[in-house]
XYZ file of C-alpha atoms in Angstrom:
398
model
C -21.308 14.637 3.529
C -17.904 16.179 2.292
C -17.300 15.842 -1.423
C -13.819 16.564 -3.423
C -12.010 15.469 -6.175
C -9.582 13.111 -4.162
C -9.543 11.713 -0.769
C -6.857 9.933 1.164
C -7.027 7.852 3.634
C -4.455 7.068 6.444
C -1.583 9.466 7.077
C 1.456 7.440 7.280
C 4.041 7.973 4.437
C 2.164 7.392 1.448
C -0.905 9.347 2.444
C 1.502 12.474 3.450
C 3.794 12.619 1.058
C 0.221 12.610 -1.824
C -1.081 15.247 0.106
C 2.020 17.223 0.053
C 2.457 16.935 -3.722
C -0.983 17.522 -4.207
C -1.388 20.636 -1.786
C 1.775 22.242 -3.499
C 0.137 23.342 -6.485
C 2.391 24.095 -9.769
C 1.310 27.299 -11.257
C -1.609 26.861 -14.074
C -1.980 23.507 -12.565
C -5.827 22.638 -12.409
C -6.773 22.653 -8.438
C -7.843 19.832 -7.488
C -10.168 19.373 -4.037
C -8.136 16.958 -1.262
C -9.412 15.322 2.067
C -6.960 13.575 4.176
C -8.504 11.591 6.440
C -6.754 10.406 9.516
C -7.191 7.798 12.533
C -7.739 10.388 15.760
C -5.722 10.591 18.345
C -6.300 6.997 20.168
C -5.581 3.488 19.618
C -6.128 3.549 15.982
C -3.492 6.117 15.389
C -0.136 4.805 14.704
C 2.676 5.276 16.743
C 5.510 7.836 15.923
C 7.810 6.278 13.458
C 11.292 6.993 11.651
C 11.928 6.402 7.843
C 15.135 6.393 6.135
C 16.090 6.726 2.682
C 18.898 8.213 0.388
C 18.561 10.654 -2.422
C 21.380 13.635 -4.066
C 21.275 17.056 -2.772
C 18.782 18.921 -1.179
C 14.899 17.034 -0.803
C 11.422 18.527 -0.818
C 11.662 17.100 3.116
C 14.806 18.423 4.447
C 13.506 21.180 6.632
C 11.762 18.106 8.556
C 15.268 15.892 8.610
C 16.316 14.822 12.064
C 19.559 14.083 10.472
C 21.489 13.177 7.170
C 25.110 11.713 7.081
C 27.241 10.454 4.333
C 28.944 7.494 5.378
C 27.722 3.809 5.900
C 29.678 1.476 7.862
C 29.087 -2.322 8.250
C 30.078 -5.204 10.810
C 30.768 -8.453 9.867
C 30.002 -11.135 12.449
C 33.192 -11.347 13.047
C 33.914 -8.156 13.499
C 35.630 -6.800 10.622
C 34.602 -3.069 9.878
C 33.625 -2.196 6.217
C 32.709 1.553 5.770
C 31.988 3.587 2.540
C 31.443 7.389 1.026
C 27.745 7.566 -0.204
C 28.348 11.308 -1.545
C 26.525 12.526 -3.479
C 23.906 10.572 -1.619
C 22.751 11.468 1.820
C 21.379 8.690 4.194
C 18.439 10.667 5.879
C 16.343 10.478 8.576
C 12.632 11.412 8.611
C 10.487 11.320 12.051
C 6.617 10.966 10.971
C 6.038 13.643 13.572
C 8.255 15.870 12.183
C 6.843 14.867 8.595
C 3.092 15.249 9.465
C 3.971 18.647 10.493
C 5.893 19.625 7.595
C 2.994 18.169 5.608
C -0.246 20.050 7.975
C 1.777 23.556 7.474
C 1.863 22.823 4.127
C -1.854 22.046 3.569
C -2.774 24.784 5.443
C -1.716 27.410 2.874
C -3.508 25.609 0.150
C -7.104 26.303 -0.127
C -7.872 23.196 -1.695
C -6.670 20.704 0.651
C -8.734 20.030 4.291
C -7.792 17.243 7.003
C -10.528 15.711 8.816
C -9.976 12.864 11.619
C -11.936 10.097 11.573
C -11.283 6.205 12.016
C -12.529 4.576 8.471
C -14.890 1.800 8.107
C -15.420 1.334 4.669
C -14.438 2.788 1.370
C -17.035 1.558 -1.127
C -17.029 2.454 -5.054
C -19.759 4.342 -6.458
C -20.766 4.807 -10.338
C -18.719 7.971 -10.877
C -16.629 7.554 -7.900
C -16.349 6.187 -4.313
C -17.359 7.012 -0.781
C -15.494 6.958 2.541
C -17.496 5.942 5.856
C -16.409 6.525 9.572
C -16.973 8.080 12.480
C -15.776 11.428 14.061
C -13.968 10.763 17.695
C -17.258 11.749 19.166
C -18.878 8.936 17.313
C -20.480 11.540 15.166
C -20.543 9.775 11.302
C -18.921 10.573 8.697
C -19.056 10.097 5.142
C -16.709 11.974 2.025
C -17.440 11.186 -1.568
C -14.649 11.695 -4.064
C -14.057 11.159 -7.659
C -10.848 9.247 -6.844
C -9.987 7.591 -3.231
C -6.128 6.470 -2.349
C -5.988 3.845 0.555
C -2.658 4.424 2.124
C -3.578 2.367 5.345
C -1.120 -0.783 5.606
C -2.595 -4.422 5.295
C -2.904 -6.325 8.347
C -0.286 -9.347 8.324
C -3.492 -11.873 8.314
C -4.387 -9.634 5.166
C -1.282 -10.508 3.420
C -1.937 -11.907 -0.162
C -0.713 -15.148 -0.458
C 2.969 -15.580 -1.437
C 5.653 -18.106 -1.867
C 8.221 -17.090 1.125
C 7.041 -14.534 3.318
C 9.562 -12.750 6.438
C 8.882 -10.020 8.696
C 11.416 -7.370 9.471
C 10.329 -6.859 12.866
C 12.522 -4.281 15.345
C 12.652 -2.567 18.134
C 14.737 0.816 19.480
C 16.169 2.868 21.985
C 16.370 6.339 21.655
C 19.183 6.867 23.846
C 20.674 9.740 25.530
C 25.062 9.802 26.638
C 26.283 11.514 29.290
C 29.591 11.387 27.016
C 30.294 12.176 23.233
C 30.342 7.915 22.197
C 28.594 8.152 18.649
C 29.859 9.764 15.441
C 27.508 11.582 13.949
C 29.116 11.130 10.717
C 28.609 7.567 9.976
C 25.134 5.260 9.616
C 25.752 1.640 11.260
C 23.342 0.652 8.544
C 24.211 -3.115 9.469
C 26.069 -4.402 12.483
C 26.195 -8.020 12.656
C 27.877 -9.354 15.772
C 24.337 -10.049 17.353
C 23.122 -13.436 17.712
C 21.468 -15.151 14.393
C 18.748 -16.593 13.783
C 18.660 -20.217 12.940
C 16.460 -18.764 9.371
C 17.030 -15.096 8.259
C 19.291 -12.498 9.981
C 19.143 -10.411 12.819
C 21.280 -6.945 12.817
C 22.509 -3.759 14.997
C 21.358 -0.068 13.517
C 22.750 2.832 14.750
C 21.328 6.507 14.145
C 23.669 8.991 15.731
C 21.413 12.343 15.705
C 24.642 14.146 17.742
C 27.761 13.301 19.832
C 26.144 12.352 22.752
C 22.342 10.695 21.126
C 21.110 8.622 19.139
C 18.617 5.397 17.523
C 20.058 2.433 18.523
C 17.354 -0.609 17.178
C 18.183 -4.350 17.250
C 16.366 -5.953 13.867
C 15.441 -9.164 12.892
C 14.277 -10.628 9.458
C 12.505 -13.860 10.508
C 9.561 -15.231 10.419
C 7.755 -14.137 13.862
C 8.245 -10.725 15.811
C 10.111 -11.611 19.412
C 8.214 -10.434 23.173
C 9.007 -6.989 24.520
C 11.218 -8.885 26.894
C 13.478 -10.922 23.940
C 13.882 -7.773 22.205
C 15.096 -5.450 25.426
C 17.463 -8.240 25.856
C 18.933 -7.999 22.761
C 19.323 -4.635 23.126
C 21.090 -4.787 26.199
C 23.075 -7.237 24.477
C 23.884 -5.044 22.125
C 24.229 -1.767 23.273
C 26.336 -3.116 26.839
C 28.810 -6.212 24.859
C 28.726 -4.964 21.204
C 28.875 -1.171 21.649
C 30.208 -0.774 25.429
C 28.283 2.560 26.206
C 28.029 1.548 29.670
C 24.852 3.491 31.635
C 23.114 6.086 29.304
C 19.199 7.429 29.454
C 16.625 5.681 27.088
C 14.076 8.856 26.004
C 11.442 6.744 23.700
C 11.247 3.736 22.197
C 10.184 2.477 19.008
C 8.682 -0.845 17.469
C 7.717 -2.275 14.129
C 6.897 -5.543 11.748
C 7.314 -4.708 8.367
C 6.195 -7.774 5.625
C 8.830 -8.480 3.072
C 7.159 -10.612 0.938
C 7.098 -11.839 -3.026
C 3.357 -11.762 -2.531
C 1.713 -9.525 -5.623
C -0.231 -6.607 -4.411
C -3.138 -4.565 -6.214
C -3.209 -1.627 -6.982
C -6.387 -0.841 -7.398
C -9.204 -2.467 -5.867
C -12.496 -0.511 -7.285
C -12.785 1.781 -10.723
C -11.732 4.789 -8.681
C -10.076 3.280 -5.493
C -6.486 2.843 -5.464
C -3.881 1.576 -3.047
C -0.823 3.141 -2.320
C 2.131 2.512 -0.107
C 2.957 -0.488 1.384
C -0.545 -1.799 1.092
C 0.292 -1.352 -2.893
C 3.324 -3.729 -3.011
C 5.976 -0.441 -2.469
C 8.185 -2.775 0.412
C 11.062 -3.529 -1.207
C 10.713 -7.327 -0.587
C 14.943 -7.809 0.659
C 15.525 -4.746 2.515
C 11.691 -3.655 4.138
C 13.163 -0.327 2.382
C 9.338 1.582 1.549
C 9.779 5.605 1.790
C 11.760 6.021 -1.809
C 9.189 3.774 -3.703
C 6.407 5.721 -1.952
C 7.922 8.980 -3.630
C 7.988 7.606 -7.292
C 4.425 6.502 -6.467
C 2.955 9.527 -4.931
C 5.003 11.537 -7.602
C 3.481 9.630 -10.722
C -0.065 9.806 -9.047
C -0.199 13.543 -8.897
C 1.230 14.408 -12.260
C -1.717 12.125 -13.185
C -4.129 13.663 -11.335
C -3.298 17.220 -12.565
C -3.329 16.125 -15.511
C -6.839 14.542 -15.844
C -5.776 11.553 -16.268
C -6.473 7.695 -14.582
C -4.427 7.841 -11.429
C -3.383 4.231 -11.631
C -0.269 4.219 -9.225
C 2.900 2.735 -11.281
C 4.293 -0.594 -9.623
C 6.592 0.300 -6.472
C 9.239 -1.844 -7.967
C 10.964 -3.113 -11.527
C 9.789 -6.787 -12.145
C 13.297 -8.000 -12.435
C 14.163 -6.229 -8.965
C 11.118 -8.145 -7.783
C 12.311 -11.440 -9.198
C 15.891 -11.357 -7.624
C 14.305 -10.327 -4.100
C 11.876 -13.419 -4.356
C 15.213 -15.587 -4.613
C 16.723 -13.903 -2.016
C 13.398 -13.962 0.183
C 13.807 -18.441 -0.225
C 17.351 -18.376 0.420
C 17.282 -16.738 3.412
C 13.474 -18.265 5.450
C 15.061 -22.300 3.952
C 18.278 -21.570 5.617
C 20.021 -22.129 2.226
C 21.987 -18.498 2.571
C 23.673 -17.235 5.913
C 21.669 -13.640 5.837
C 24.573 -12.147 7.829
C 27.716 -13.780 5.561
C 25.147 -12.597 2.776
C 25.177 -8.993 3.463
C 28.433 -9.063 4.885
C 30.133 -10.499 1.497
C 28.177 -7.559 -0.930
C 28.584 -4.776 1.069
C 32.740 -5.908 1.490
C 32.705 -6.567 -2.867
C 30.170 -4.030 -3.879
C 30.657 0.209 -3.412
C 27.766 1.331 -1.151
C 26.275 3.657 -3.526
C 26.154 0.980 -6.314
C 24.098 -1.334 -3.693
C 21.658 1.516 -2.964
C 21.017 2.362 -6.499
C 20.313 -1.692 -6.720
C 18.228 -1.233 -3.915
C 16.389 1.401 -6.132
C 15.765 -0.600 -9.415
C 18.146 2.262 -11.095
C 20.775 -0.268 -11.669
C 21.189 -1.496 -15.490
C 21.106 -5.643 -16.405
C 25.121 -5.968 -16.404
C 25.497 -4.078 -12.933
C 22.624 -6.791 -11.407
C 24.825 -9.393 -13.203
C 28.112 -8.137 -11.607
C 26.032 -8.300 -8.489
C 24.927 -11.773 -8.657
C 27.986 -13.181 -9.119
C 29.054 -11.516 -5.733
C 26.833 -13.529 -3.757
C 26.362 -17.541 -2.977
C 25.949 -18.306 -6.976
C 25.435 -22.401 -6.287
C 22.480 -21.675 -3.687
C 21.099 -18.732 -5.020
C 20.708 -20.830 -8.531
C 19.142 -23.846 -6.568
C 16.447 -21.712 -5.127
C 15.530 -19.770 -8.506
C 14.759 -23.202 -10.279
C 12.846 -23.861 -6.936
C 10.998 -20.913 -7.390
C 8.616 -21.498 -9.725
C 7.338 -25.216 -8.275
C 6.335 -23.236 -5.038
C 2.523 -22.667 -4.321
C 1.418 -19.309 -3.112
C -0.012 -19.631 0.443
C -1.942 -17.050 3.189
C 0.133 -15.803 5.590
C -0.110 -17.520 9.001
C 0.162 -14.897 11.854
């Protein structure tokens, strides 16, 4: 038996970035015991991942950065080029490797804070707390009692609460390596469009130049059913070989998600002192898949609570109006009404970049949305609002 004031369990982005918060201790702060309990090194561990996100000046993870640029470019399906000056923004890009061991080197300087591996089986509330069961690698048990418990470990897509319009942005990448210097490692392809679309959503190029001669190159799709390892190495090829024209180059690793963007609601908490956090807490931004800068206003919020003494209820991900506009969105684009690609295409070509990412962050005030609006299909956007609300909420169907 371990006991401590919090535990968390699962260390993908939420779970870090609480036990980084909570390991860096302000001074006078009350110290506060932390487990972080993570999947061993097997099947049940995830695989390395990459999140992006955009925030001004210097960021509590930039020594873990694989990159940051400035610049965003688009590509219309037809081709046309649309490229913009984020500054003071950065557009960076954080490897969970990199970020777990930014996060271990942090915890192990604080006292307070312990990681333990285990795969989870249950977390169960108590009367003055909750309980964490598993079992060591070695199939040894394990069990850690805390006052407060934070699930960070992502819902399984037959898990999904049931929701009006569900997608999945599901993708899969090439980290590539040039014999020549092809990329600029100035500018984000944040969307490139000339790839085949899908008959319902979108589907999208994404370039990550990490130096002259490497980089991320990942063919996405928002639809609703993830493609074979074969469709997707096709599309790649596709894209890399007709779209890009590198010609031969050397693929180092690979990497593959689903990500649910869904209008579904999400608790928060699901026990008197057992929370949710992350994606499994609604933090998705339901248009974009977006999750890492909602996960900071989350963890950020939970830990000024905790060191306070006060209920650690994480704050929703997202504004309720943000929410509402993404559930129209979500309908236009799985009944076909929009053109995703036109879509995209049409704000990013009427809208400045950094206006659309503070959007994309709920920072945006009620006449900026407006001015937003009307820069997208107003007729079928309208249609499926008043649609909206005559929709019944349905489980997912994996």
């Amino acid at each position: 038996m371990i006991e401590a004031d919090v535990a968390i369990v699962g260390a993908g982005a939420a779970g870090l970035s609480l036990a980084h918060r909570l390991a860096l201790r302000p001074p006078g702060a009350r110290p506060l015991s932390v487990v972080l309990v993570t999947a061993p090194a097997g099947p049940l561990r995830p695989p390395d991942r990459t999140w992006c996100y955009w925030e001004a000046g210097p960021g509590p993870y930039d020594a873990a950065l694989t990159a940051s640029w400035r610049r965003l470019r688009v590509h219309a399906p037809h081709g046309a080029r649309m490229e913009d000056d984020i500054s003071p923004l950065r557009y960076k890009m954080l490897r969970s490797d990199d970020f777990e061991s930014l996060v271990d080197g942090v915890m192990s300087r604080s006292p307070e804070t312990t990681r333990l591996e285990a795969s989870v089986d249950t977390v169960e509330g108590l009367a003055d707390g909750a309980e964490v069961r598993g079992r060591a690698a070695d199939g040894r048990p394990v069990r850690v009692r805390a006052r407060w418990v934070f699930d960070s470990r992502p819902l399984p897509l037959a898990g999904l609460p049931a929701a009006r319009t569900t997608l999945l942005q599901h993708f899969h990448g090439w980290f590539v390596r040039h014999d020549r210097p092809v990329f600029d490692t100035g500018t984000v392809e944040l969307m490139d469009f000339r790839t085949p679309q899908p008959a319902h959503g979108l589907s999208f190029g994404y370039v990550l130049p990490t130096g002259r001669r490497q980089a991320l190159v990942e063919y996405t799709e928002f639809s609703a059913r993830p493609l074979s390892r074969q469709r997707y190495e096709a599309a790649l090829r596709h894209y890399t070989g007709d779209v890009l024209g590198l010609g031969d180059f050397e693929v180092t690793a690979t990497e593959t998600g689903v990500i649910p963007m869904t209008d579904a609601p999400f608790a928060r908490q699901t026990g008197p002192s057992v929370f949710r956090i992350g994606a499994a807490s609604g933090a998705t931004r339901p248009s974009t898949g977006y999750t890492f800068a909602a996960v900071q206003r989350q963890t950020r919020a939970v830990a000024a609570a905790l060191r306070a003494g006060h209920r650690p209820l994480p704050p929703p991900a997202h504004p309720a109006r943000s929410l509402a506009m993404d559930a129209v969105l979500l309908r236009a684009l799985a009944s076909g009404r929009v053109d995703g690609a036109a879509f995209f295409t049409r704000l990013f070509a009427r809208v400045p970049a950094r206006r659309l990412l503070r959007f994309l962050d709920g920072r945006t005030r009620l006449h900026e949305e407006l001015s937003i609006g009307l820069r997208t299909p107003v007729l079928p956007m309208l249609r499926t609002a008043l649609e909206l609300p005559r929709l019944p909420r349905r489980p997912f169907e994996a």
